[in-house]
mmCIF file of C-alpha atoms and ligand atoms in Angstrom:
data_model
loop_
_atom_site.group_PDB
_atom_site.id
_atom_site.type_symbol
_atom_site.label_atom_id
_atom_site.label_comp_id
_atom_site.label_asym_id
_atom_site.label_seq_id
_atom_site.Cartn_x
_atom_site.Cartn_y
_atom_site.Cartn_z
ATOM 1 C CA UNK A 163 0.842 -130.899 -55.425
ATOM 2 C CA UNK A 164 -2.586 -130.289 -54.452
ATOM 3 C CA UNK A 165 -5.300 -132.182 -56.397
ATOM 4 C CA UNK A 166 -6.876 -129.169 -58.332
ATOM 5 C CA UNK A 167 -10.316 -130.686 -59.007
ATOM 6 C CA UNK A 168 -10.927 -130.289 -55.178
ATOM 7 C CA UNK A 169 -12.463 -127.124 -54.868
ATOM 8 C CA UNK A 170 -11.673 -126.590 -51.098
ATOM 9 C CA UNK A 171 -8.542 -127.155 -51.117
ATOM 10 C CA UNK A 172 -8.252 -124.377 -53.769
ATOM 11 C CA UNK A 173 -10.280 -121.932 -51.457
ATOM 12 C CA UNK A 174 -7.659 -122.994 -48.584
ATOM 13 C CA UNK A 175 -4.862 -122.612 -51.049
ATOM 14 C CA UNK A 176 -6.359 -119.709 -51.867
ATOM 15 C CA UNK A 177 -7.120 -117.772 -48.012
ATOM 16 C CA UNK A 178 -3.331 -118.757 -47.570
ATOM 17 C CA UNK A 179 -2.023 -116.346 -50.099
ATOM 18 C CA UNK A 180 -4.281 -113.559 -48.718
ATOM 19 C CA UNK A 181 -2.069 -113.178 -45.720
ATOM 20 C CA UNK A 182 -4.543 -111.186 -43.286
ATOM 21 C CA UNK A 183 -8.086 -112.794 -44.057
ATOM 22 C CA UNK A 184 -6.168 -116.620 -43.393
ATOM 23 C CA UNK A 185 -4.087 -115.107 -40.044
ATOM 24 C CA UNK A 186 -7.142 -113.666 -38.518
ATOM 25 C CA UNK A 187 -10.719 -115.683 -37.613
ATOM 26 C CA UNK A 188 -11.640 -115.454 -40.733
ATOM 27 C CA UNK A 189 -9.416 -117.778 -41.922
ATOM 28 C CA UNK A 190 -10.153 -120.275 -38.683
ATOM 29 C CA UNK A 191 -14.037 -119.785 -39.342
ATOM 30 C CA UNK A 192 -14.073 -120.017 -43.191
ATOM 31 C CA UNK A 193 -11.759 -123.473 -42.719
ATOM 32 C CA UNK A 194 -13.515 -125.093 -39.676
ATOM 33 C CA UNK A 195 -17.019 -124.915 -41.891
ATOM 34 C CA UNK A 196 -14.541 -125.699 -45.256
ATOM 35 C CA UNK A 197 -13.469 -129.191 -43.572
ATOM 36 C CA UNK A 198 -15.970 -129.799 -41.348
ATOM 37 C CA UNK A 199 -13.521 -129.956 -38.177
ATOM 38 C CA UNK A 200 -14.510 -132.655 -35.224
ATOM 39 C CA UNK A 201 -13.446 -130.700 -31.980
ATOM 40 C CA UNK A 202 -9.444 -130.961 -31.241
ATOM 41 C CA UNK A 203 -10.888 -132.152 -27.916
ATOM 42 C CA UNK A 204 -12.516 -135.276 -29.420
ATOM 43 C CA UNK A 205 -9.465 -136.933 -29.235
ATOM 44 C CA UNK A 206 -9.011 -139.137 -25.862
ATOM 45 C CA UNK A 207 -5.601 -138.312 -24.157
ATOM 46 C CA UNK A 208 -6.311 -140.645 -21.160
ATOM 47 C CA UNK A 209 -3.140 -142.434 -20.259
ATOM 48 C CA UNK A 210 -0.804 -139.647 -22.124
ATOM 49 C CA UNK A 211 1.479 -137.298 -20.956
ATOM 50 C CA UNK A 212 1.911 -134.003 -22.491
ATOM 51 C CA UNK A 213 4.581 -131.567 -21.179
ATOM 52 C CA UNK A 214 3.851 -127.865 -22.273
ATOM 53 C CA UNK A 215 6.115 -125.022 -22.432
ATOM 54 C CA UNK A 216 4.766 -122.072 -21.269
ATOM 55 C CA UNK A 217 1.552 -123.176 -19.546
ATOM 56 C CA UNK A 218 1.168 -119.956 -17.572
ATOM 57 C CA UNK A 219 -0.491 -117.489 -20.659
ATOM 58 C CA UNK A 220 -2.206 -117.021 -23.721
ATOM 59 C CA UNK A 221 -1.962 -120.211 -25.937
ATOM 60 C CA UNK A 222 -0.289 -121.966 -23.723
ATOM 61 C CA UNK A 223 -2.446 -121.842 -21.216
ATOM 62 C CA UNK A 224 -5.468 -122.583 -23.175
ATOM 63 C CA UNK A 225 -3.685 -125.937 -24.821
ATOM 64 C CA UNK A 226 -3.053 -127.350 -21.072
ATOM 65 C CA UNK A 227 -7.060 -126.870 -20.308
ATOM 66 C CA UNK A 228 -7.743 -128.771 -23.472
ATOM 67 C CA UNK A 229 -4.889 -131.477 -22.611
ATOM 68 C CA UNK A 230 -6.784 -131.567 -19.004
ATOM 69 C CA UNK A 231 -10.083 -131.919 -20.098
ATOM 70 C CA UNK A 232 -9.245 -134.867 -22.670
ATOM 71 C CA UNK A 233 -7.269 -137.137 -19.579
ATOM 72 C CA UNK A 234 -3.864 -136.068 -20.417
ATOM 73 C CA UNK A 235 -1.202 -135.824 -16.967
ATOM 74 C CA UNK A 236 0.018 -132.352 -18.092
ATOM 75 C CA UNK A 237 3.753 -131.650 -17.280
ATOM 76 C CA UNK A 238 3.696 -128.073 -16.563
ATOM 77 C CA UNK A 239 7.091 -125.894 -17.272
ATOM 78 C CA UNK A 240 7.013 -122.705 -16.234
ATOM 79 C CA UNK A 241 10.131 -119.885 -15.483
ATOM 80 C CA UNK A 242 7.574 -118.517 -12.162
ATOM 81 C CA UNK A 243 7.090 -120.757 -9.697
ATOM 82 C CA UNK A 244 3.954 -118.820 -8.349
ATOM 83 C CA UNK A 245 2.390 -118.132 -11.740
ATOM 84 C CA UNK A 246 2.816 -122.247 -12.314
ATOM 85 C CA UNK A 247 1.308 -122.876 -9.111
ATOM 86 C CA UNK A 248 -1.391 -120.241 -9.967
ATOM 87 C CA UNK A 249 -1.987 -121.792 -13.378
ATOM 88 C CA UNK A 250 -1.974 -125.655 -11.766
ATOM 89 C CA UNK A 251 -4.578 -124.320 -9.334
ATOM 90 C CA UNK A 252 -6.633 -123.062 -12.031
ATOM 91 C CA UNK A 253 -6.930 -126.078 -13.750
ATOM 92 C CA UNK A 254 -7.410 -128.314 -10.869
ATOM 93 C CA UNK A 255 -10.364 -126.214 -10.243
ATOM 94 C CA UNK A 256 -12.124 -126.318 -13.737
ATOM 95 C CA UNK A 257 -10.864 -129.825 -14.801
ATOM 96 C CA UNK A 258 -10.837 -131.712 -11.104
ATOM 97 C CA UNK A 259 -8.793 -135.056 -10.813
ATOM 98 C CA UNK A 260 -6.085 -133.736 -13.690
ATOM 99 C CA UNK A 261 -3.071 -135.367 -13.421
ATOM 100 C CA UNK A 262 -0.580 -132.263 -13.188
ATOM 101 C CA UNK A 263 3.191 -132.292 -12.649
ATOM 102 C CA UNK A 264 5.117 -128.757 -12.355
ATOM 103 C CA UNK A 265 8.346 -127.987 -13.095
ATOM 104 C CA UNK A 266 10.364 -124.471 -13.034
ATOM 105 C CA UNK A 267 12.545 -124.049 -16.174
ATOM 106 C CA UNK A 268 13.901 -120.342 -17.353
ATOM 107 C CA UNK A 269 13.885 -121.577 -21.412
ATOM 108 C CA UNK A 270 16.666 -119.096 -22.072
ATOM 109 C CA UNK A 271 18.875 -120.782 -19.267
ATOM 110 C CA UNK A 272 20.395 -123.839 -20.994
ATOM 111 C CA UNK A 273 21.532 -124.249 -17.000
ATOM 112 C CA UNK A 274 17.905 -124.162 -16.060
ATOM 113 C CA UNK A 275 16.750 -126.723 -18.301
ATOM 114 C CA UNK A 276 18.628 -128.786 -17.958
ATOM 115 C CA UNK A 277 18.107 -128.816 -13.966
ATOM 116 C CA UNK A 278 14.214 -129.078 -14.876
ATOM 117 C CA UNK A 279 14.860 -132.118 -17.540
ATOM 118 C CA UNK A 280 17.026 -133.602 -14.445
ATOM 119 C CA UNK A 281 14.241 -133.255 -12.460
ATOM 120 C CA UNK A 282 11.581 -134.110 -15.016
ATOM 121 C CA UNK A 283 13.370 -138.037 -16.116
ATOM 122 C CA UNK A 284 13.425 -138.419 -12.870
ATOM 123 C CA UNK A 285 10.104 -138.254 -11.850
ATOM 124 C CA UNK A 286 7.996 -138.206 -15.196
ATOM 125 C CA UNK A 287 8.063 -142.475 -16.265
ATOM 126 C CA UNK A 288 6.401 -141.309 -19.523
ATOM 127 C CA UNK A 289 6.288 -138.313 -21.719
ATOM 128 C CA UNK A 290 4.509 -138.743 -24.793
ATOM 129 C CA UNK A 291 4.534 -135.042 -26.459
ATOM 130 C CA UNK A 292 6.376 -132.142 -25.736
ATOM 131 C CA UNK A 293 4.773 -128.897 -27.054
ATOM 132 C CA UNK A 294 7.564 -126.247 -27.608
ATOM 133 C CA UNK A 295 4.965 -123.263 -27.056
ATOM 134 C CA UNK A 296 6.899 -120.656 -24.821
ATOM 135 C CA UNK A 297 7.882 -117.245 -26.331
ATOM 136 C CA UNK A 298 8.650 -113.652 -26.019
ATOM 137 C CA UNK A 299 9.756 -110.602 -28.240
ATOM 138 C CA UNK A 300 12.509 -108.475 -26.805
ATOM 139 C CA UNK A 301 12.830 -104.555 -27.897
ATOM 140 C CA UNK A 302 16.506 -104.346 -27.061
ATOM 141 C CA UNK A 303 19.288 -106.889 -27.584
ATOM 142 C CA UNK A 304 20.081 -108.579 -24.870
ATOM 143 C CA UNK A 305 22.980 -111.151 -23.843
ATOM 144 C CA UNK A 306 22.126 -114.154 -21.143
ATOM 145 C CA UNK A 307 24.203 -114.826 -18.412
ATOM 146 C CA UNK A 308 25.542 -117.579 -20.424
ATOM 147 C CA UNK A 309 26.319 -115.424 -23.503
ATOM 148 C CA UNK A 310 23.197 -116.185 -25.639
ATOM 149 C CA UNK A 311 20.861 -113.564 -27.311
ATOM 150 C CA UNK A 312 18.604 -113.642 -25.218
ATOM 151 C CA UNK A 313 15.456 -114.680 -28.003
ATOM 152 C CA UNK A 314 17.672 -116.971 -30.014
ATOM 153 C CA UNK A 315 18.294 -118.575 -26.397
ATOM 154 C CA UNK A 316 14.390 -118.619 -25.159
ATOM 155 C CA UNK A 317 13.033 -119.843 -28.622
ATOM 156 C CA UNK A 318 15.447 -122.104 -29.972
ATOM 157 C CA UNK A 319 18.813 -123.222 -27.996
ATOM 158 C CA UNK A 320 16.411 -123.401 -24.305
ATOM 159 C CA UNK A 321 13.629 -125.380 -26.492
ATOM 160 C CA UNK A 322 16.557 -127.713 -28.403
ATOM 161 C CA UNK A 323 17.878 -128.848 -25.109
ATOM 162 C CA UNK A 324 14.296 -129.639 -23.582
ATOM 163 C CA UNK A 325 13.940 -131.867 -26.453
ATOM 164 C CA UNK A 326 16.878 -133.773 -26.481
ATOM 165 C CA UNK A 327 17.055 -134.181 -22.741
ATOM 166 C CA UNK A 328 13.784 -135.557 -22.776
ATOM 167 C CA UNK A 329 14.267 -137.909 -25.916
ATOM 168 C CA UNK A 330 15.063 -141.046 -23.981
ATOM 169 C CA UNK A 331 11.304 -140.727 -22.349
ATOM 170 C CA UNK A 332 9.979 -139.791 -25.817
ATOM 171 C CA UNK A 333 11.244 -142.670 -27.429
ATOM 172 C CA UNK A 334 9.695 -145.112 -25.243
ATOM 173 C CA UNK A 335 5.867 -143.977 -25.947
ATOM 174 C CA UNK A 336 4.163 -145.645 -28.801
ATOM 175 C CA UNK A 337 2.763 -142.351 -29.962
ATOM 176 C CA UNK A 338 5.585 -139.845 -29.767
ATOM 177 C CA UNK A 339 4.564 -136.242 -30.675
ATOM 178 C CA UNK A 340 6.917 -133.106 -30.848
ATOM 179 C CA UNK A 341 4.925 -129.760 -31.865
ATOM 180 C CA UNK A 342 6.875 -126.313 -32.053
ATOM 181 C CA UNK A 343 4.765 -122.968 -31.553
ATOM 182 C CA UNK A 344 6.068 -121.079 -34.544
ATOM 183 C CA UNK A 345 4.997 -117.863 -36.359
ATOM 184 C CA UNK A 346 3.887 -116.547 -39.352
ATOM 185 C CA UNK A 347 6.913 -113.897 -38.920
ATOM 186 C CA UNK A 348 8.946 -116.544 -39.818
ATOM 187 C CA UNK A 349 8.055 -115.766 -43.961
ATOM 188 C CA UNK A 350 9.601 -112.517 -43.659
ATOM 189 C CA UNK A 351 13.026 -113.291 -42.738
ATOM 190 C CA UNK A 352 15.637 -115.695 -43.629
ATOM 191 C CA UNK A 353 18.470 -117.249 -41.267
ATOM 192 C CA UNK A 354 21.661 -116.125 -41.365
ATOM 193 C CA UNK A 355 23.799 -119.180 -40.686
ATOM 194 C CA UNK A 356 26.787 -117.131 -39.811
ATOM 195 C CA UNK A 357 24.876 -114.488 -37.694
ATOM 196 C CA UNK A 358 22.525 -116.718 -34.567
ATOM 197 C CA UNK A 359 23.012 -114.284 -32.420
ATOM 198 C CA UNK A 360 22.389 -111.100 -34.941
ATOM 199 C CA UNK A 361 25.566 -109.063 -34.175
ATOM 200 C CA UNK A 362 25.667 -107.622 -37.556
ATOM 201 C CA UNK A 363 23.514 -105.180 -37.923
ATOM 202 C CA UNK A 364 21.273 -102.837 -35.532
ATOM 203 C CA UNK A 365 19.417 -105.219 -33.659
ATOM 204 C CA UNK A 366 15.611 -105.395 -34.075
ATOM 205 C CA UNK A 367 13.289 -107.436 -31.605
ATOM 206 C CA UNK A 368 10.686 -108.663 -34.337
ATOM 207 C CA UNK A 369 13.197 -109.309 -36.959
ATOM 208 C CA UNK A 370 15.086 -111.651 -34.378
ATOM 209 C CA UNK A 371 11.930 -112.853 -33.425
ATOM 210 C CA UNK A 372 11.125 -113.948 -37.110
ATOM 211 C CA UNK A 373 14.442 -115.644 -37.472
ATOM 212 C CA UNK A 374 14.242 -117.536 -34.246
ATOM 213 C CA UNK A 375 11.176 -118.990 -35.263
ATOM 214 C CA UNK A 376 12.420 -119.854 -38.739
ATOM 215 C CA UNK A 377 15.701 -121.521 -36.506
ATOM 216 C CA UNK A 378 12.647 -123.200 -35.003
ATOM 217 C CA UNK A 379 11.271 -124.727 -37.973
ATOM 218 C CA UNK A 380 13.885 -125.995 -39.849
ATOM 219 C CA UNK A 381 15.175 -127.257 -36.353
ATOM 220 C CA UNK A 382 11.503 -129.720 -36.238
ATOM 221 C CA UNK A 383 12.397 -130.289 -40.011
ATOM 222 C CA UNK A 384 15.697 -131.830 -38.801
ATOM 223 C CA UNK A 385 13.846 -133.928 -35.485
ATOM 224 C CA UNK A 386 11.440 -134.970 -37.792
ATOM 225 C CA UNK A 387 14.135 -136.140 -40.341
ATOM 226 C CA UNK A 388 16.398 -137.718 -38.127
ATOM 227 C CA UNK A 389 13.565 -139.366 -35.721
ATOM 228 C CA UNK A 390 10.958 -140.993 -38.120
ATOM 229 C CA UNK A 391 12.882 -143.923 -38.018
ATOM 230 C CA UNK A 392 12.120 -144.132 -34.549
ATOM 231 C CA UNK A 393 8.095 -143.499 -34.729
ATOM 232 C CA UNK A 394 8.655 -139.986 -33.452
ATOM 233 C CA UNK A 395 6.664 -137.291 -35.066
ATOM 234 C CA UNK A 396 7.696 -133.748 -35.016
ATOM 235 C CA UNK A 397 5.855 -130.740 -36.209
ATOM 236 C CA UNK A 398 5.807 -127.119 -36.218
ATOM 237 C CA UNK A 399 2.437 -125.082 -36.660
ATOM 238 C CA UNK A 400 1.951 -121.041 -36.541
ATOM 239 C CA UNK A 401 -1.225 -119.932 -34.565
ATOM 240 C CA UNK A 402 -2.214 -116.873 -36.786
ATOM 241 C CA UNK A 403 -2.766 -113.618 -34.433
ATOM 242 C CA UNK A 404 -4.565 -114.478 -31.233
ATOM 243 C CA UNK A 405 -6.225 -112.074 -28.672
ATOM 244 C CA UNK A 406 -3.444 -113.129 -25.916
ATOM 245 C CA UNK A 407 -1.197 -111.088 -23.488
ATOM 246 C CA UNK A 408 1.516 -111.997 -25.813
ATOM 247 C CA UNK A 409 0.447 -110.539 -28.822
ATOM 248 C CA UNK A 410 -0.212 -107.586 -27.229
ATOM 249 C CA UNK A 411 3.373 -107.387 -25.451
ATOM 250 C CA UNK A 412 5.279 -108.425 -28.635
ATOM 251 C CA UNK A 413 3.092 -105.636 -31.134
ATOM 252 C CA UNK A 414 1.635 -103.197 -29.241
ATOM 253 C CA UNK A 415 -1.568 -101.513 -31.299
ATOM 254 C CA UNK A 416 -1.396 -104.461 -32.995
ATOM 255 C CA UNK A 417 -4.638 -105.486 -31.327
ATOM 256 C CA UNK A 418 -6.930 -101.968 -31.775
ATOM 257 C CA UNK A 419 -5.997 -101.735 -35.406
ATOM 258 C CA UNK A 420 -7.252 -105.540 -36.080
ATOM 259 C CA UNK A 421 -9.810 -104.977 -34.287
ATOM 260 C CA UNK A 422 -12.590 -107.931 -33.325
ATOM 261 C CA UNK A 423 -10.443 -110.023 -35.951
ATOM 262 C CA UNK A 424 -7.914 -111.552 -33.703
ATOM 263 C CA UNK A 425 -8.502 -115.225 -33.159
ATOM 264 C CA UNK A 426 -9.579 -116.265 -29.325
ATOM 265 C CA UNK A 427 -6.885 -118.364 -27.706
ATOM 266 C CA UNK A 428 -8.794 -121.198 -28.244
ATOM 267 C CA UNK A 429 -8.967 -120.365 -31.686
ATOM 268 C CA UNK A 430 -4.896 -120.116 -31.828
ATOM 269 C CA UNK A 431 -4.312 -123.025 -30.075
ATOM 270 C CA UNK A 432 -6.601 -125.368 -32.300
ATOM 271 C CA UNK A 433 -3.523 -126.718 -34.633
ATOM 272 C CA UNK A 434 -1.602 -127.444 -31.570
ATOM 273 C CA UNK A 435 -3.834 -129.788 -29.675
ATOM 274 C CA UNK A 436 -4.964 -131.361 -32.947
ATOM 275 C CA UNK A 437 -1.590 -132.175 -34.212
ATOM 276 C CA UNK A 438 -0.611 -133.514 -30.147
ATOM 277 C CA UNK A 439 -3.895 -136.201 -30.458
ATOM 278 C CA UNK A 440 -5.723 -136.591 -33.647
ATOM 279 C CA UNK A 441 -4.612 -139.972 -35.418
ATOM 280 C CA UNK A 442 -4.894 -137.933 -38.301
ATOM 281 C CA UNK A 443 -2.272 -135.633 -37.400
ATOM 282 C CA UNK A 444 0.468 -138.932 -37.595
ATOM 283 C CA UNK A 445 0.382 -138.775 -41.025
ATOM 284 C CA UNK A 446 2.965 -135.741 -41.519
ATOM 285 C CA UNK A 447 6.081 -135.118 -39.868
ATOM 286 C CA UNK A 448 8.620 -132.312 -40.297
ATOM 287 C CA UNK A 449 5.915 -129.486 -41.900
ATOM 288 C CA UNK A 450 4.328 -126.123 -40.446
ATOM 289 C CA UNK A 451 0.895 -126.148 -40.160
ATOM 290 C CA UNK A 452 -1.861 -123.628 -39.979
ATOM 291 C CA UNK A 453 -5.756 -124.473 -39.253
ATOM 292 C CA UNK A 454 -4.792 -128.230 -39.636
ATOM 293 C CA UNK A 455 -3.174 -128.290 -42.847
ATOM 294 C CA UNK A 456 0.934 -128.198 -43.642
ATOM 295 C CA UNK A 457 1.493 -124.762 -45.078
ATOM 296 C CA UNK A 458 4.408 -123.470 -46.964
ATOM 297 C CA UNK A 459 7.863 -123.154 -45.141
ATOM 298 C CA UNK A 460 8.498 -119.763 -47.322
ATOM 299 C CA UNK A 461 6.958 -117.065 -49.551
ATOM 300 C CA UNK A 462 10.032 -115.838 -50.887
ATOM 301 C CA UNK A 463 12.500 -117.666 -52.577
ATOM 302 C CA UNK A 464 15.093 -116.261 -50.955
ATOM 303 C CA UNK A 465 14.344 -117.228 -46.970
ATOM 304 C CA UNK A 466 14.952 -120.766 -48.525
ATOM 305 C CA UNK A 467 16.934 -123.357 -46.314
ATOM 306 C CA UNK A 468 18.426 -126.438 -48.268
ATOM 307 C CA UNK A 469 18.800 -129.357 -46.620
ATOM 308 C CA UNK A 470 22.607 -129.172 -46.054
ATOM 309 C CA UNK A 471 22.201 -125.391 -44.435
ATOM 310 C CA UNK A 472 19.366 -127.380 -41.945
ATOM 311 C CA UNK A 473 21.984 -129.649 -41.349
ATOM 312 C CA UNK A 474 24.532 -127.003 -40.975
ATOM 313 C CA UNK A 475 22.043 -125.394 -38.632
ATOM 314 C CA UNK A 476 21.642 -128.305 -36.522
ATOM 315 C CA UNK A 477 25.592 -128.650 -35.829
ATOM 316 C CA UNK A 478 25.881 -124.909 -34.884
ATOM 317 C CA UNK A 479 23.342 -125.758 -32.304
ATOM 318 C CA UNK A 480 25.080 -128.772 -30.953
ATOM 319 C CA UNK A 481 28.393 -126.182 -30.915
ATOM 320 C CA UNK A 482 26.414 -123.711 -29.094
ATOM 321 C CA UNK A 483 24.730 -125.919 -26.257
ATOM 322 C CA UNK A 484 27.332 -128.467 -25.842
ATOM 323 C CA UNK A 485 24.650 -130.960 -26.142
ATOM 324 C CA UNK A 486 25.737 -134.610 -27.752
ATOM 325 C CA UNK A 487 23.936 -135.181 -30.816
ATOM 326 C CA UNK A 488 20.658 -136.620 -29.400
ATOM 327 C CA UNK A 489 19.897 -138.636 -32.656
ATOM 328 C CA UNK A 490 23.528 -140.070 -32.690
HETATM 329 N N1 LIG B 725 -0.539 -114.834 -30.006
HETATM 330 C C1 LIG B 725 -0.208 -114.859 -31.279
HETATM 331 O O1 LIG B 725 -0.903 -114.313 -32.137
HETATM 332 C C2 LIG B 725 1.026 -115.574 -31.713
HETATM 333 C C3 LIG B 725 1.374 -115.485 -33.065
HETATM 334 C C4 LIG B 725 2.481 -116.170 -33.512
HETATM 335 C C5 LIG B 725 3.207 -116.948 -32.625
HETATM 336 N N2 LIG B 725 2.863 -117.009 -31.310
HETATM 337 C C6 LIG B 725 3.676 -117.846 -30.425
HETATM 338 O O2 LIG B 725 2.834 -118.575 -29.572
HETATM 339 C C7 LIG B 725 3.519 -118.872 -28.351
HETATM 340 C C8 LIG B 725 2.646 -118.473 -27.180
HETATM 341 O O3 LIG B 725 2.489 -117.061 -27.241
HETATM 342 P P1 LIG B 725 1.285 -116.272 -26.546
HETATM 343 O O4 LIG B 725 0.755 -115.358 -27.562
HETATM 344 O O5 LIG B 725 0.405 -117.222 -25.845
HETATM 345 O O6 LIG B 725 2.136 -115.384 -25.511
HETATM 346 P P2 LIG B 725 2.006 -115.147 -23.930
HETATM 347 O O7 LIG B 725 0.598 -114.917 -23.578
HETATM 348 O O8 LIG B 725 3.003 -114.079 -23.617
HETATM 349 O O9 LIG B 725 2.537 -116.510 -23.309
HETATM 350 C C9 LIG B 725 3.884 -116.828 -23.427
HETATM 351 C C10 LIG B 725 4.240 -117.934 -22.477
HETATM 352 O O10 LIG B 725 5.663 -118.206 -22.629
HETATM 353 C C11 LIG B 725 6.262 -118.125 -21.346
HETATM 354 N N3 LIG B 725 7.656 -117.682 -21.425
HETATM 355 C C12 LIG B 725 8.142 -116.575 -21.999
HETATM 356 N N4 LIG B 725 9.471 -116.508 -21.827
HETATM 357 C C13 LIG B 725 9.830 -117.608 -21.143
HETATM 358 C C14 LIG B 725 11.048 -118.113 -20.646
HETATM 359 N N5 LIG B 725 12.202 -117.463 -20.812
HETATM 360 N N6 LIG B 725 11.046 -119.282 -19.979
HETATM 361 C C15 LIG B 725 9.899 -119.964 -19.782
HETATM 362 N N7 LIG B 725 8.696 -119.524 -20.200
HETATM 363 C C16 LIG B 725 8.667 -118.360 -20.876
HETATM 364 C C17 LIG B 725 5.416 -117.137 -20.577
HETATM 365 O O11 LIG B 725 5.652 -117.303 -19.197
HETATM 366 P P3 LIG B 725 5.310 -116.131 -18.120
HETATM 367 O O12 LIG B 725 3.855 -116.266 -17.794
HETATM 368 O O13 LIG B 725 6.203 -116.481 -16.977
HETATM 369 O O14 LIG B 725 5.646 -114.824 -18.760
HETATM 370 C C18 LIG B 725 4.031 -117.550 -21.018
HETATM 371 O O15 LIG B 725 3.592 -118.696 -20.299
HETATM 372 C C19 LIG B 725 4.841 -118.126 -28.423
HETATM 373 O O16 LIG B 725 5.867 -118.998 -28.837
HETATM 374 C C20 LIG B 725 4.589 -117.081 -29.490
HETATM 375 O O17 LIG B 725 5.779 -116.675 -30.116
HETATM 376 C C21 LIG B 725 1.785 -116.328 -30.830
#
């Protein structure tokens, strides 16, 4: 419950019900003044390892500058080799000295991440957060090589393994951190437990899109759950809409018709770096956050997960990636 004699809180509360003024720069401008924000940056990442999904675009790329510019090594993974090189040259250039490992890793090959995780334990002696940032929207259904839909693979199955590979590194920092790039989608669909891979149905890319990223969140609920123990925190935040290559790809028009609204990358990427460094940002585990503060996990009733259908979820994904219970 929030304290209802503090008036911001009730302006926050407030922004978060009017969807478009809280998912736009609006709501990052009106909250940044609200609480008074220290930069994300502020925190000191020297001696840290971060390693960032999708590195090479858009929010992604704009969280690895910030990692590089407050002393993180940043662990690069990337499905281009060229555009990862590209990206690692960039930010040798602006931030020089950074600390950068890269590593190739298709998330919607569970064959390819694992290869990269391979390749990661054995040269990475510390990873202290993994952000979970890489995404895509796909028009048409598609099936992976390996018999995955293809965005249920990329968002969720590709991301799960990453995660539990990496574990046994995670476990051994003193400040373990796992965020998960969601979306705001995710309130407009629920999760069919008996449907991952949405062959009921005509097939629509946003609407799988949505429920991936729902997958995604109750999927930190359950890391966060079974981990604390551990000292591991794990937390899922949704950027709003930012101006990045993404967006545009995913919702095309979507851009002209909000218009100078769209949050800058940097803007969309804020929650992410904060909730990677700020001591602050310990405090919570298993919640979605936007602009800094945990945020509802539904608007309607009826997208609900209980805790046994997160749990159900959970062994479904174990079933599906042959993975051993990491938590076990
Ligand atoms: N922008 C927004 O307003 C918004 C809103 C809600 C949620 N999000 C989420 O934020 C995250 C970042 O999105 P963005 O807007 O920054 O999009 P973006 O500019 O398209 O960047 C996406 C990144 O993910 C990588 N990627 C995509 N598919 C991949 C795969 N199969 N394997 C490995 N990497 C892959 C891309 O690599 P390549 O460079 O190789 O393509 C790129 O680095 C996504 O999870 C997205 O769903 C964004």
């Amino acid at each position: 419950m929030r304290d209802i004699a503090d008036p911001l809180a009730l302006i926050d509360d407030l922004l978060e019900i009017l969807v478009v003024p809280s998912f736009t720069r609006a709501g990052f401008a009106v909250r940044r003044r609200l609480f008074d924000w220290a930069s994300a940056e502020s925190s000191s990442m020297v001696g840290r390892t971060v390693v960032i999904t999708g590195p090479t675009s858009g929010l992604g790329r704009e969280v690895a500058g910030s990692f590089a510019r407050m002393g993180a090594r940043i662990v690069l993974v990337g499905r281009d080799a060229a555009r990862l090189e590209r990206t690692a040259a960039e930010l040798r250039r602006r931030t020089p000295g950074v600390p950068i490992g890269t590593f190739v890793a298709d998330m919607s090959s569970l064959a390819s991440v694992r290869a990269a995780t391979d390749r990661m334990l054995a040269g990475e002696p510390r990873i202290d957060v993994i952000v979970d940032n890489a995404g895509a929207m796909f028009a048409d259904r598609q099936v992976t090589s390996e018999g995955f839909e293809r965005t249920f693979a990329t968002l969720v199955l590709g991301p799960f393994v990453l995660i539990a590979r990496l574990l046994p590194r995670l476990v051994e920092s003193p400040d373990a951190r796992i965020v998960a790039v969601s979306s705001g989608g995710m309130y407009t669909q629920a999760l069919p437990l008996d449907d991952l891979s949405f062959e009921r149905g005509t097939y629509d890319g946003p609407r799988a899109y949505a429920r991936a990223k729902r997958a995604q969140v109750a999927l930190i609920r359950e890391w966060a759950r079974r981990l604390c123990h551990r000292g591991i925190v794990a937390n899922a935040m949704h950027p709003g809409w930012a101006n990045t290559p993404g967006l545009e790809a995913s919702l095309p028009g979507f851009r002209d018709r909000v218009g100078g609204l769209l949050r800058t990358p940097a803007e969309g990427a804020d929650t992410t770096v904060w909730l990677a460094a700020a001591d602050q940002a310990r405090e919570a585990t298993g919640q979605v956050f936007l602009d800094r503060r945990p945020r509802p996990f539904d608007r309607v009733p009826s997208t609900r997960l209980s805790p046994s259908d997160r749990q159900r979820l959970w062994s479904l994904i174990l079933a599906m990636t042959g993975e051993p219970d990491p938590t076990a």
